[in-house]
JSON list of C-alpha atoms in Angstrom, two decimals:
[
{"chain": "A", "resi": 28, "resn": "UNK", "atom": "CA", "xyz": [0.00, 0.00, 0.00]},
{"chain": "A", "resi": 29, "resn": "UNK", "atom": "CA", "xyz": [1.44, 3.33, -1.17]},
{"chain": "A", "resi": 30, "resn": "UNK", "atom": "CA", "xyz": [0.92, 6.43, 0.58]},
{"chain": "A", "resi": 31, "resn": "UNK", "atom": "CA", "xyz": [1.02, 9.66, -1.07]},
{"chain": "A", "resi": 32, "resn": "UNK", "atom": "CA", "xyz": [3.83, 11.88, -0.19]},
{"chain": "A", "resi": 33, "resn": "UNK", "atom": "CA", "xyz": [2.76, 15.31, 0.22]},
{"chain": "A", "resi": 34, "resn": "UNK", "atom": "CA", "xyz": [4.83, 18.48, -0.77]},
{"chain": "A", "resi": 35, "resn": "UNK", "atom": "CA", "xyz": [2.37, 20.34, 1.92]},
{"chain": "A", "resi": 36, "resn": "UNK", "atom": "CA", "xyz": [4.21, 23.08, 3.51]},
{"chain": "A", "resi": 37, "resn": "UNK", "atom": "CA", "xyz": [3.85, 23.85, 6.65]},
{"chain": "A", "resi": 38, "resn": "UNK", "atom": "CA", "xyz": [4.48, 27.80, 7.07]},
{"chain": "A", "resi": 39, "resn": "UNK", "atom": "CA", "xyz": [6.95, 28.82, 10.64]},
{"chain": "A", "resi": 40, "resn": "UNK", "atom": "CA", "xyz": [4.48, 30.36, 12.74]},
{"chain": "A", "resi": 41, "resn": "UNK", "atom": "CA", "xyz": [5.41, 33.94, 12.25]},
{"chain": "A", "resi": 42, "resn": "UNK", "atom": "CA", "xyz": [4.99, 34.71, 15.79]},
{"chain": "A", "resi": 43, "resn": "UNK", "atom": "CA", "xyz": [8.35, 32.90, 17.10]},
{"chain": "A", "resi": 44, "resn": "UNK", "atom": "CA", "xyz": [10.47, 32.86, 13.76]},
{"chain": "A", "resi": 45, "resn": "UNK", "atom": "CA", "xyz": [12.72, 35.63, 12.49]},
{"chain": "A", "resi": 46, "resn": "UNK", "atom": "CA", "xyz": [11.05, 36.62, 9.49]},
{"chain": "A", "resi": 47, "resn": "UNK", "atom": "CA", "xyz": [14.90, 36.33, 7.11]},
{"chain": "A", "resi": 48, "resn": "UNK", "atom": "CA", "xyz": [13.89, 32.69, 7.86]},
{"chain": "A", "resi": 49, "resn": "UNK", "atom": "CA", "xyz": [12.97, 30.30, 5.66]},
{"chain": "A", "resi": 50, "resn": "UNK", "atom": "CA", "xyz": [8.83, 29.00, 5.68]},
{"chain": "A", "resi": 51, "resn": "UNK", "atom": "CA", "xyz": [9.48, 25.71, 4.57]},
{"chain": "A", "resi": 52, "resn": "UNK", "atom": "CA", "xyz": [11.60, 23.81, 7.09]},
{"chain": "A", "resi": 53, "resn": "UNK", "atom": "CA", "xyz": [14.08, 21.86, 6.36]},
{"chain": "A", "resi": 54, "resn": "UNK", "atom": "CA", "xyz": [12.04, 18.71, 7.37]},
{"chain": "A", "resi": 55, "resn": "UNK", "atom": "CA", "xyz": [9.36, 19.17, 4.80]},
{"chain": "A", "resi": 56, "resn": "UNK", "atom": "CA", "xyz": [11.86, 20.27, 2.25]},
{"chain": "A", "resi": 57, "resn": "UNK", "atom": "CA", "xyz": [13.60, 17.01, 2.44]},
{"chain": "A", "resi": 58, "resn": "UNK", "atom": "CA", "xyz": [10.46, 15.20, 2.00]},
{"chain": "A", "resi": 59, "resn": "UNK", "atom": "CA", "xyz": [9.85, 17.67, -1.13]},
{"chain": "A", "resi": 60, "resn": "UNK", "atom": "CA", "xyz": [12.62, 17.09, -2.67]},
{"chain": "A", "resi": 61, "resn": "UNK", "atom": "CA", "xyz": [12.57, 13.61, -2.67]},
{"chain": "A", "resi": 62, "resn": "UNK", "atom": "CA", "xyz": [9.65, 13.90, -4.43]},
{"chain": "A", "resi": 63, "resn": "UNK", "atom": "CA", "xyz": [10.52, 16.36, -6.92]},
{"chain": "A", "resi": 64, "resn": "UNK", "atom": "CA", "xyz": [13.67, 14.09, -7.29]},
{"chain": "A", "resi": 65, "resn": "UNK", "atom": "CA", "xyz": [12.17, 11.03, -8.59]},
{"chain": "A", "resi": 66, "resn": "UNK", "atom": "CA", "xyz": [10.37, 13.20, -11.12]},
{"chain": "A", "resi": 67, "resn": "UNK", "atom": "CA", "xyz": [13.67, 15.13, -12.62]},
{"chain": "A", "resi": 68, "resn": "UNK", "atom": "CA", "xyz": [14.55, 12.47, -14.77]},
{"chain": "A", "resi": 69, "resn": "UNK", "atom": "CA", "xyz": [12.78, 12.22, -18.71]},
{"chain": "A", "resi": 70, "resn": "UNK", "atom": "CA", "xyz": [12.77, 8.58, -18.55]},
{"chain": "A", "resi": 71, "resn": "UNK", "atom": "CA", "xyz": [10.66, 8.59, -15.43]},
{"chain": "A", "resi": 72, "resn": "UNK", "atom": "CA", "xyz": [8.31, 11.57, -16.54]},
{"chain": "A", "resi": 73, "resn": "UNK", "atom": "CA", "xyz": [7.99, 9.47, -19.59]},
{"chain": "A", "resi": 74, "resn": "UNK", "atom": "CA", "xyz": [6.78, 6.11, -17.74]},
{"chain": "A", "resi": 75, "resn": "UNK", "atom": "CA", "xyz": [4.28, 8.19, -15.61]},
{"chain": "A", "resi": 76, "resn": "UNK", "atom": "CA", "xyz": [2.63, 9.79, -18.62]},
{"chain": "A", "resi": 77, "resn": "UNK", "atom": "CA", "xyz": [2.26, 6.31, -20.31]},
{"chain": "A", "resi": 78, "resn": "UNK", "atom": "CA", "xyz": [0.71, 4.88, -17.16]},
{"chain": "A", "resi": 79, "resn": "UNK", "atom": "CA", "xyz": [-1.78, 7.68, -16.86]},
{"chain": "A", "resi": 80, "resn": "UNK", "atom": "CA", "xyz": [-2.59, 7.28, -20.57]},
{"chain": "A", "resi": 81, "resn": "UNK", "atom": "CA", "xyz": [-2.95, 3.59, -20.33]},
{"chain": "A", "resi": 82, "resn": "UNK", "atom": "CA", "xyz": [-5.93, 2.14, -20.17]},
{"chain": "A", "resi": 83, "resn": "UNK", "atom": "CA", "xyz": [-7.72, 2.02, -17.05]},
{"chain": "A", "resi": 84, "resn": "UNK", "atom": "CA", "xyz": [-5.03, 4.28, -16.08]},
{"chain": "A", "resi": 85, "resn": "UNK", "atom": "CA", "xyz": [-2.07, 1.52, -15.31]},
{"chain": "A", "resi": 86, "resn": "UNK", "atom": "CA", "xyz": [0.09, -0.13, -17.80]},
{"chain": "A", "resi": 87, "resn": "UNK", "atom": "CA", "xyz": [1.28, -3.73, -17.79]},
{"chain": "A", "resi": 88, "resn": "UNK", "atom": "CA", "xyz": [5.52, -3.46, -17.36]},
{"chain": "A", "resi": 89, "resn": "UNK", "atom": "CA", "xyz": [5.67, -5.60, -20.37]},
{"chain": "A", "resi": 90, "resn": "UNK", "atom": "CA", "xyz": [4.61, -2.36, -22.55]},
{"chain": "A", "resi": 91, "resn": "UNK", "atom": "CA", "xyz": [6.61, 0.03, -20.60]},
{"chain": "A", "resi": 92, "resn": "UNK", "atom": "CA", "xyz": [9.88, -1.30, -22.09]},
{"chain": "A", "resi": 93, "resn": "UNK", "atom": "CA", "xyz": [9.66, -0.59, -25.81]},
{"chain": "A", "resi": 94, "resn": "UNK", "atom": "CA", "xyz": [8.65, 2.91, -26.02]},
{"chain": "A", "resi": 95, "resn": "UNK", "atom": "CA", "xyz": [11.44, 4.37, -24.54]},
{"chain": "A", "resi": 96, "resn": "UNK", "atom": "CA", "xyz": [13.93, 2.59, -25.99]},
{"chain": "A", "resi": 97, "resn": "UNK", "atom": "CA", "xyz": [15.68, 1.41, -22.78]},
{"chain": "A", "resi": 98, "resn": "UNK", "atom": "CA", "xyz": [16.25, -1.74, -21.44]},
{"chain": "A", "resi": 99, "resn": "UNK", "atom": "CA", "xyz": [14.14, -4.16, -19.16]},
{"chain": "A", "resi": 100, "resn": "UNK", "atom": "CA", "xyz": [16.76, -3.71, -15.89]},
{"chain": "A", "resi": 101, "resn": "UNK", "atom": "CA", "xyz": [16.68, 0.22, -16.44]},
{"chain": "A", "resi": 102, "resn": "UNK", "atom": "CA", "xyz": [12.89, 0.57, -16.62]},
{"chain": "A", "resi": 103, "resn": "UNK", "atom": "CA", "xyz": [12.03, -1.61, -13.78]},
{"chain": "A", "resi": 104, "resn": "UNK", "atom": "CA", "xyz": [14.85, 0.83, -11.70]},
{"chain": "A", "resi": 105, "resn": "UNK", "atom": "CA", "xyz": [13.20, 3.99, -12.88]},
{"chain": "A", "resi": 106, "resn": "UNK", "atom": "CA", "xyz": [9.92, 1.98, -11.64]},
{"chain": "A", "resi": 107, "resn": "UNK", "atom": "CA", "xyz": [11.40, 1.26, -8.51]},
{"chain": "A", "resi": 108, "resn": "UNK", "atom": "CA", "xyz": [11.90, 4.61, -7.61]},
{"chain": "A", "resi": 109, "resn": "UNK", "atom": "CA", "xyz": [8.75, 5.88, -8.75]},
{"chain": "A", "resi": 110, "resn": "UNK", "atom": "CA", "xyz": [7.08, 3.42, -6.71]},
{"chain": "A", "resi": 111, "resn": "UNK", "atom": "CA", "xyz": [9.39, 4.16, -3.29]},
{"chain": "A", "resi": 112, "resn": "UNK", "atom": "CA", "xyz": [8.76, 8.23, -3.77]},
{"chain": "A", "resi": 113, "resn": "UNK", "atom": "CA", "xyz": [4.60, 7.55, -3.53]},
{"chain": "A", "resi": 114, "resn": "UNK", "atom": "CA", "xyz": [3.97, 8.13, -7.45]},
{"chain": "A", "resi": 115, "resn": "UNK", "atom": "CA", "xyz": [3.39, 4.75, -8.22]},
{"chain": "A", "resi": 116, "resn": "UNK", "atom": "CA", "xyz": [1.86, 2.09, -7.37]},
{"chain": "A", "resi": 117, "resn": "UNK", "atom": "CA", "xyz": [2.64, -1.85, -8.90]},
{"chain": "A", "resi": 118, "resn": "UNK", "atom": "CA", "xyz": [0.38, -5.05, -8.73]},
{"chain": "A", "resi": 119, "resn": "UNK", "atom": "CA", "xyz": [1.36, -8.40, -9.41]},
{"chain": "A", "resi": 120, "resn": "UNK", "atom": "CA", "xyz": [-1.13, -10.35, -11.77]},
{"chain": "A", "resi": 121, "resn": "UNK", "atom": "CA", "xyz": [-0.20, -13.55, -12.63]},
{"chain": "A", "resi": 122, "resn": "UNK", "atom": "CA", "xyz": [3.05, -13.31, -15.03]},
{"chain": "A", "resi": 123, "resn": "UNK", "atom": "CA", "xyz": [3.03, -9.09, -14.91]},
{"chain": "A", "resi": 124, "resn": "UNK", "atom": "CA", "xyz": [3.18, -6.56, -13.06]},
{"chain": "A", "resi": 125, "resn": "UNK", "atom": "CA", "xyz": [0.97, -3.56, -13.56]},
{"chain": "A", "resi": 126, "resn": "UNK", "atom": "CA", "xyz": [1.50, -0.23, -12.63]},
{"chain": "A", "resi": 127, "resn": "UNK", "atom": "CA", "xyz": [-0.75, 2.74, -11.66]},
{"chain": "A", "resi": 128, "resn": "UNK", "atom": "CA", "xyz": [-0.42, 6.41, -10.19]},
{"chain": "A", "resi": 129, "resn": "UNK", "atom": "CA", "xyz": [-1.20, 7.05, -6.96]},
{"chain": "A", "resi": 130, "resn": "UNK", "atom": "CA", "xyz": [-4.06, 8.65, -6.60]},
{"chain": "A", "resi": 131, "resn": "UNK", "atom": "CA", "xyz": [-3.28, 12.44, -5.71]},
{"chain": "A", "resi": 132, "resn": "UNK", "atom": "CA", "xyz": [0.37, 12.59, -5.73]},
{"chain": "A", "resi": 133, "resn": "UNK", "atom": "CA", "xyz": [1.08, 14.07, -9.07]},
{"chain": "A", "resi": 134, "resn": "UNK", "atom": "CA", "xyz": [-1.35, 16.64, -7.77]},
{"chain": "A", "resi": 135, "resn": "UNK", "atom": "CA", "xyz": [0.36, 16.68, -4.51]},
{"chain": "A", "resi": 136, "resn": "UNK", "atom": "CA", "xyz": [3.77, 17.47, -6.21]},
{"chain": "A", "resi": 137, "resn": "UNK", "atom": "CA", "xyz": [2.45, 20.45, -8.26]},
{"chain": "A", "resi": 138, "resn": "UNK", "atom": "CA", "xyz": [0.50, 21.94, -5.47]},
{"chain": "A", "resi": 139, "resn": "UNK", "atom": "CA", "xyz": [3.66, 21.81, -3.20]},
{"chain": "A", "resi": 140, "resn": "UNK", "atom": "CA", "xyz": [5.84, 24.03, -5.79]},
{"chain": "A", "resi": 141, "resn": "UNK", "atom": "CA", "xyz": [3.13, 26.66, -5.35]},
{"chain": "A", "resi": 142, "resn": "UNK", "atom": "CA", "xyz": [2.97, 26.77, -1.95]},
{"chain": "A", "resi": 143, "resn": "UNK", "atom": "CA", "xyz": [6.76, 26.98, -2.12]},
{"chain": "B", "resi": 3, "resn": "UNK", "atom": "CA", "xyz": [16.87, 37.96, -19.22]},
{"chain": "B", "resi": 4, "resn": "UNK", "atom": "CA", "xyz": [15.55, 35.00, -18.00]},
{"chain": "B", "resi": 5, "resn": "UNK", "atom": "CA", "xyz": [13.10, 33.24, -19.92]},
{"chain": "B", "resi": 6, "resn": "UNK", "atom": "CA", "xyz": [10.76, 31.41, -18.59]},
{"chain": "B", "resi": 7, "resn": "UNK", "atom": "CA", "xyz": [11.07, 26.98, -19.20]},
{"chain": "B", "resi": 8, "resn": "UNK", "atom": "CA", "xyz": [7.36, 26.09, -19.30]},
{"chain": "B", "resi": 9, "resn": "UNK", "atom": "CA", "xyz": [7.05, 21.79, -18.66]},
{"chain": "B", "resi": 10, "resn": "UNK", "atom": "CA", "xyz": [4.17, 22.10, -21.02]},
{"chain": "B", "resi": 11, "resn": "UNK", "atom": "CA", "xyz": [3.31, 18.97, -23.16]},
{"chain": "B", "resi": 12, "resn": "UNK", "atom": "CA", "xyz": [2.65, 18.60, -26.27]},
{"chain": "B", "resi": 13, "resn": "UNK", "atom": "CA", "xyz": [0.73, 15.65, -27.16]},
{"chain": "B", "resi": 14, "resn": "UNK", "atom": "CA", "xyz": [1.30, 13.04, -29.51]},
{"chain": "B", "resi": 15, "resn": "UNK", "atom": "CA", "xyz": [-1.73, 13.81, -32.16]},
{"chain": "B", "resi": 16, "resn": "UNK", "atom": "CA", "xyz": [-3.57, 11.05, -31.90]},
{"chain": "B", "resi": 17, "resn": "UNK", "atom": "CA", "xyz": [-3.97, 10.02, -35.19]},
{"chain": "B", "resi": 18, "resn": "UNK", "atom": "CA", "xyz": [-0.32, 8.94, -35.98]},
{"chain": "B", "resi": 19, "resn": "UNK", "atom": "CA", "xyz": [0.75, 7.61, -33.10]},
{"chain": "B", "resi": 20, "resn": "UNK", "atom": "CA", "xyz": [0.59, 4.20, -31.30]},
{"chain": "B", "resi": 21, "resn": "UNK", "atom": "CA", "xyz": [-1.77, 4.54, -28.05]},
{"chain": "B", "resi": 22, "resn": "UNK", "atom": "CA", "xyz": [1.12, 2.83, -26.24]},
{"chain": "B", "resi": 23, "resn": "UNK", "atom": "CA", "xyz": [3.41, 5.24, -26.62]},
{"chain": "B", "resi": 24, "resn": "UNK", "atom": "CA", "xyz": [3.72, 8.16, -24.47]},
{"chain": "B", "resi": 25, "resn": "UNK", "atom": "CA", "xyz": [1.96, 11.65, -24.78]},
{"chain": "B", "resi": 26, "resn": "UNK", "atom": "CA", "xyz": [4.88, 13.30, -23.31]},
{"chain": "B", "resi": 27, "resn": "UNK", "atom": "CA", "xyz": [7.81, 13.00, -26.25]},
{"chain": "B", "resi": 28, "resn": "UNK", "atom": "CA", "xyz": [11.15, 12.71, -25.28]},
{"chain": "B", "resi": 29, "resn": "UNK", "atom": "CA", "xyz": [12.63, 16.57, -26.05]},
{"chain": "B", "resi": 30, "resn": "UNK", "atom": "CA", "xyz": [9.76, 17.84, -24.03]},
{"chain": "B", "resi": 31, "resn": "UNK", "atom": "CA", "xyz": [10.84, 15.28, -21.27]},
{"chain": "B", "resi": 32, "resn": "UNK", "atom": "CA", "xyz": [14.02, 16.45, -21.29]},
{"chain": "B", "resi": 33, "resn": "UNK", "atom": "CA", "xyz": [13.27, 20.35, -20.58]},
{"chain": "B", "resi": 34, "resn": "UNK", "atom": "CA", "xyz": [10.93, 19.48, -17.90]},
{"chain": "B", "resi": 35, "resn": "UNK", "atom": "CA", "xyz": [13.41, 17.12, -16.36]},
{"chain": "B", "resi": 36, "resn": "UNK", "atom": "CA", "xyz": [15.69, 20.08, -15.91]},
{"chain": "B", "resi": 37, "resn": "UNK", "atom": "CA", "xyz": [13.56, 22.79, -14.28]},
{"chain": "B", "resi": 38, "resn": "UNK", "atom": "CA", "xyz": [12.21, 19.73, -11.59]},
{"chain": "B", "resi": 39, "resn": "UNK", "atom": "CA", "xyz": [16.04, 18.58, -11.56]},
{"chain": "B", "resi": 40, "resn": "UNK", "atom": "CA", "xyz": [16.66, 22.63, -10.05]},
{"chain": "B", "resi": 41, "resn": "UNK", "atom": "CA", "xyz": [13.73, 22.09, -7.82]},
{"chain": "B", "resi": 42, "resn": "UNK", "atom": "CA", "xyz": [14.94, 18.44, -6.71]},
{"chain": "B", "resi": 43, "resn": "UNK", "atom": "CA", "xyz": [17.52, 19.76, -3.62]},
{"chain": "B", "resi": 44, "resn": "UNK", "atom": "CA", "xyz": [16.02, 20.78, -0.40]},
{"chain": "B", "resi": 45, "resn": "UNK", "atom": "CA", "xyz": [18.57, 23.74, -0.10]},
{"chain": "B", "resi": 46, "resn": "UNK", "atom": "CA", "xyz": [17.38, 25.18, -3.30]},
{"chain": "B", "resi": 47, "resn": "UNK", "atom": "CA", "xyz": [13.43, 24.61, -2.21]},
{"chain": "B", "resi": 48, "resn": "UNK", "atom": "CA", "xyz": [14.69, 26.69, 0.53]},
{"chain": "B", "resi": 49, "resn": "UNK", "atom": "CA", "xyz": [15.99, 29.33, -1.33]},
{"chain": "B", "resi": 50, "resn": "UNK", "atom": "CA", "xyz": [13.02, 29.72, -3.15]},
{"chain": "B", "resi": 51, "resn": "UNK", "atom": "CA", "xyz": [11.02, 29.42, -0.32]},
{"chain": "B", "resi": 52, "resn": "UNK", "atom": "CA", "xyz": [12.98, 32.67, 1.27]},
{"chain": "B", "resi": 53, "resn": "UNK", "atom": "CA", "xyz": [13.21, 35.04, -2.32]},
{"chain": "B", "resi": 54, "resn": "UNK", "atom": "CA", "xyz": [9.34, 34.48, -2.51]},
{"chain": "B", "resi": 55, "resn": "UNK", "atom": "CA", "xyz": [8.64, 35.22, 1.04]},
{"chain": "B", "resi": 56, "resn": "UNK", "atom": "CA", "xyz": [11.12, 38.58, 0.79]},
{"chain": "B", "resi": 57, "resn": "UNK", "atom": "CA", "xyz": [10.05, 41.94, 0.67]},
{"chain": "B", "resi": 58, "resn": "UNK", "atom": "CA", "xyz": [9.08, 43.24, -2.91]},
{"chain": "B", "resi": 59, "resn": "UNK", "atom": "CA", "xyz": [9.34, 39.45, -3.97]},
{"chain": "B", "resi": 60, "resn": "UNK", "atom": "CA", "xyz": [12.99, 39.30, -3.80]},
{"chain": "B", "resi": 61, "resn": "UNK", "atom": "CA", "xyz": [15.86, 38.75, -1.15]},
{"chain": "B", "resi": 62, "resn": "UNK", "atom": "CA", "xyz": [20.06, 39.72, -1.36]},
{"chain": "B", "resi": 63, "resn": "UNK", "atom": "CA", "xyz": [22.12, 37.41, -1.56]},
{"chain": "B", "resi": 64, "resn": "UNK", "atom": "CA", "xyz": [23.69, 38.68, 1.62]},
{"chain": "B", "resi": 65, "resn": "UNK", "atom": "CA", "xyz": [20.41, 37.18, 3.66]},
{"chain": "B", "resi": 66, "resn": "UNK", "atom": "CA", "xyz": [20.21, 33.86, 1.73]},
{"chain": "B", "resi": 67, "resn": "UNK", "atom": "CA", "xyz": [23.60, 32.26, 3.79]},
{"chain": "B", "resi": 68, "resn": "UNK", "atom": "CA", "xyz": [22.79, 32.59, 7.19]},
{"chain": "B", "resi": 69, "resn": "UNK", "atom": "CA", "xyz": [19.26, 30.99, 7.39]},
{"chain": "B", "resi": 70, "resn": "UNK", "atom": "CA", "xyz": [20.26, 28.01, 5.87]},
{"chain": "B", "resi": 71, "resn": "UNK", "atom": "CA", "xyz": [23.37, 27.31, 7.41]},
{"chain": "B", "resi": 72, "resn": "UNK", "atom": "CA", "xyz": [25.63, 26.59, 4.63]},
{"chain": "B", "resi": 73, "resn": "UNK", "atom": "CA", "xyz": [28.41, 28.51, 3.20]},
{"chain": "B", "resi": 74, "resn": "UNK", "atom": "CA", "xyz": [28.40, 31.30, 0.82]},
{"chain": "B", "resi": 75, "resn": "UNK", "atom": "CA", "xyz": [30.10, 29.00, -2.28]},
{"chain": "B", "resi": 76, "resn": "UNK", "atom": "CA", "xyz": [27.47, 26.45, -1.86]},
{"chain": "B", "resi": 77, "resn": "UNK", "atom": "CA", "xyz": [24.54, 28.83, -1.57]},
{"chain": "B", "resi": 78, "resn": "UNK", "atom": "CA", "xyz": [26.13, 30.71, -4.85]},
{"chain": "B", "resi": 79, "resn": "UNK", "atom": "CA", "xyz": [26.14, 27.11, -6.52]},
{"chain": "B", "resi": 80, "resn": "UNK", "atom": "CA", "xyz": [22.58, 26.52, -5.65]},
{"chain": "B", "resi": 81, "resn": "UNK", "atom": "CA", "xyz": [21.35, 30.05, -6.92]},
{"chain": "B", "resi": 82, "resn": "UNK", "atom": "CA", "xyz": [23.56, 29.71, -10.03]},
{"chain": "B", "resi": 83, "resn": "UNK", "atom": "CA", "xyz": [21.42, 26.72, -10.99]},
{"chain": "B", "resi": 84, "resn": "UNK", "atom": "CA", "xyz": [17.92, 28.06, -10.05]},
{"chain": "B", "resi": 85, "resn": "UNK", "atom": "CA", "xyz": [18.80, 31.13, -12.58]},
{"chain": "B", "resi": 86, "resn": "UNK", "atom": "CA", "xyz": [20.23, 28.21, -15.71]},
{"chain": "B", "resi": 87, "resn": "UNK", "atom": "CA", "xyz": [16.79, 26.55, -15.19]},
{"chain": "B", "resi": 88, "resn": "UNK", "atom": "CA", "xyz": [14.81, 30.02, -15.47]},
{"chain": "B", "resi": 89, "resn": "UNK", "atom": "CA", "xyz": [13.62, 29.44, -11.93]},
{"chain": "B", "resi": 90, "resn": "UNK", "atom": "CA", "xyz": [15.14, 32.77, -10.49]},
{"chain": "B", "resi": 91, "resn": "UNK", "atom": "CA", "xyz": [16.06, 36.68, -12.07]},
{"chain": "B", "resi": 92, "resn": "UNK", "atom": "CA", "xyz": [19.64, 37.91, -10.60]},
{"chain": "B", "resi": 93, "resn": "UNK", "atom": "CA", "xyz": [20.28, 41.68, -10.42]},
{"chain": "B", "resi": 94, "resn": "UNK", "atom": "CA", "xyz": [23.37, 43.14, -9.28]},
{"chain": "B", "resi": 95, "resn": "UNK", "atom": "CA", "xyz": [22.72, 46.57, -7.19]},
{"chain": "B", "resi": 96, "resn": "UNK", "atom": "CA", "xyz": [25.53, 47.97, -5.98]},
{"chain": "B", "resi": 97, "resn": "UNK", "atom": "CA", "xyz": [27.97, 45.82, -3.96]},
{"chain": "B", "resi": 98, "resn": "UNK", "atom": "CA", "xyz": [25.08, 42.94, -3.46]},
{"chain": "B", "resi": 99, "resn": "UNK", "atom": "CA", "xyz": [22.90, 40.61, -6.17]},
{"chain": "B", "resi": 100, "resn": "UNK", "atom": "CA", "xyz": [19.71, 40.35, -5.38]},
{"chain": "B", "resi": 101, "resn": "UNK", "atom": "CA", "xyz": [17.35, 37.43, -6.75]},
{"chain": "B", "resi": 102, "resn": "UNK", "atom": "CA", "xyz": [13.92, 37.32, -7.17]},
{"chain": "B", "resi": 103, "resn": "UNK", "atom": "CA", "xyz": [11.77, 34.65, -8.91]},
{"chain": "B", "resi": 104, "resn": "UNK", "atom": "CA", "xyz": [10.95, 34.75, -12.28]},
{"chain": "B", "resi": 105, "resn": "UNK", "atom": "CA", "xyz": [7.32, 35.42, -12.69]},
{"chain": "B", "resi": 106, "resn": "UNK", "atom": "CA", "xyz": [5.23, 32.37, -14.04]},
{"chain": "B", "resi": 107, "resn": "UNK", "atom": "CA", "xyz": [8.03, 29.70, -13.68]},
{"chain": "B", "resi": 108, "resn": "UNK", "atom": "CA", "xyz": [7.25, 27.53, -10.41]},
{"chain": "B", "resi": 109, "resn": "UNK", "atom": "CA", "xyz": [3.29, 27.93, -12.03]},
{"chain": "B", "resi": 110, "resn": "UNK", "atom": "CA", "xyz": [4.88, 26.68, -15.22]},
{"chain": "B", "resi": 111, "resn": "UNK", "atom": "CA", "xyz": [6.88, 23.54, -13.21]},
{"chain": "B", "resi": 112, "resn": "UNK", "atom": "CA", "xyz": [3.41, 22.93, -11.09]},
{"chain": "B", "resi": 113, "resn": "UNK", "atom": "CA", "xyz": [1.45, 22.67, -14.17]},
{"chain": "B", "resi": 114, "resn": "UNK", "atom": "CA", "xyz": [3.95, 20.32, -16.01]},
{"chain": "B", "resi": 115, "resn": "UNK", "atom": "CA", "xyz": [3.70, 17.82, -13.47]},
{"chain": "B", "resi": 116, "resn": "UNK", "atom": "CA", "xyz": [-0.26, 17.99, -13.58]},
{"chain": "B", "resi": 117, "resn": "UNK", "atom": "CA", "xyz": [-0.45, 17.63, -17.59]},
{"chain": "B", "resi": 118, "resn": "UNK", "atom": "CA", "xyz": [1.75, 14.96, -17.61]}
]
């Protein structure tokens, strides 16, 4: 079960902070970054826009492979991280697994570089 | 003059390409990758977090050390890339640069992630 890693930023209460200070904490910017991390590479923005336009909105790993022209090891490692930053989440169905966004995190991401 | 690096995509028309293969193409991929790539460090989230929260929208370089405890070369290597990805505008005034973000660019990043 994936959870979905918000980008939420929790603004320093501007009664005790001195206002040169950062709002976002370096806490939640860690947890941002990580984020925004497994989404700075074209290979992996790639594989999330197939999955959303797959059908039923997740993609079988078998047809992730071909369109981008990489091999199986470095798709399924691009997966990997995709899945362990909340973006994605992968069944096993018989021979396949199948992959699908997590519901809200894309939208998660983008709100949290507006409430930067 | 900083322009600004919209993540917009452009997708595949329909009518000539395979439904398995992604809407996002692989030159747009790679200019989106690099303005999330800027955003993908927690000291640079920072930053931005601190120019936007400045007075007038914009904060000198002289208050951008301190706060986040690192030294002046690193914070200068972090700003350096937020201006290359078209993230933040550097003016020098005097003895001091002063950065400010460039208008529309973290809404252009947000809304890259969402039409992906």
């Amino acid at each position: 079960m994936n959870t979905v890693q918000t980008l939420e930023i929790n603004a320093t209460e501007a009664c005790c902070a001195p206002t040169q200070h950062p709002a976002l904490g370096a806490a939640d910017a860690q947890v941002a970054a990580r984020v925004l991390k497994a989404l700075s590479d074209p290979s992996r923005l790639r594989l999330l826009s197939i999955v959303k336009a797959g059908e039923s909105g997740e993609a079988c790993v078998c047809d992730l492979t071909e369109p981008l022209d990489l091999g199986q090891p470095t798709v399924s490692h691009h997966l990997k991280i995709l899945v362990d930053a909340g973006l994605l989440k992968r069944e096993k169905r018989g021979t396949w697994a199948y992959y699908s966004l997590v519901p809200g995190a894309l939208e998660a991401a983008s709100a949290g570089i507006l409430a930067l």
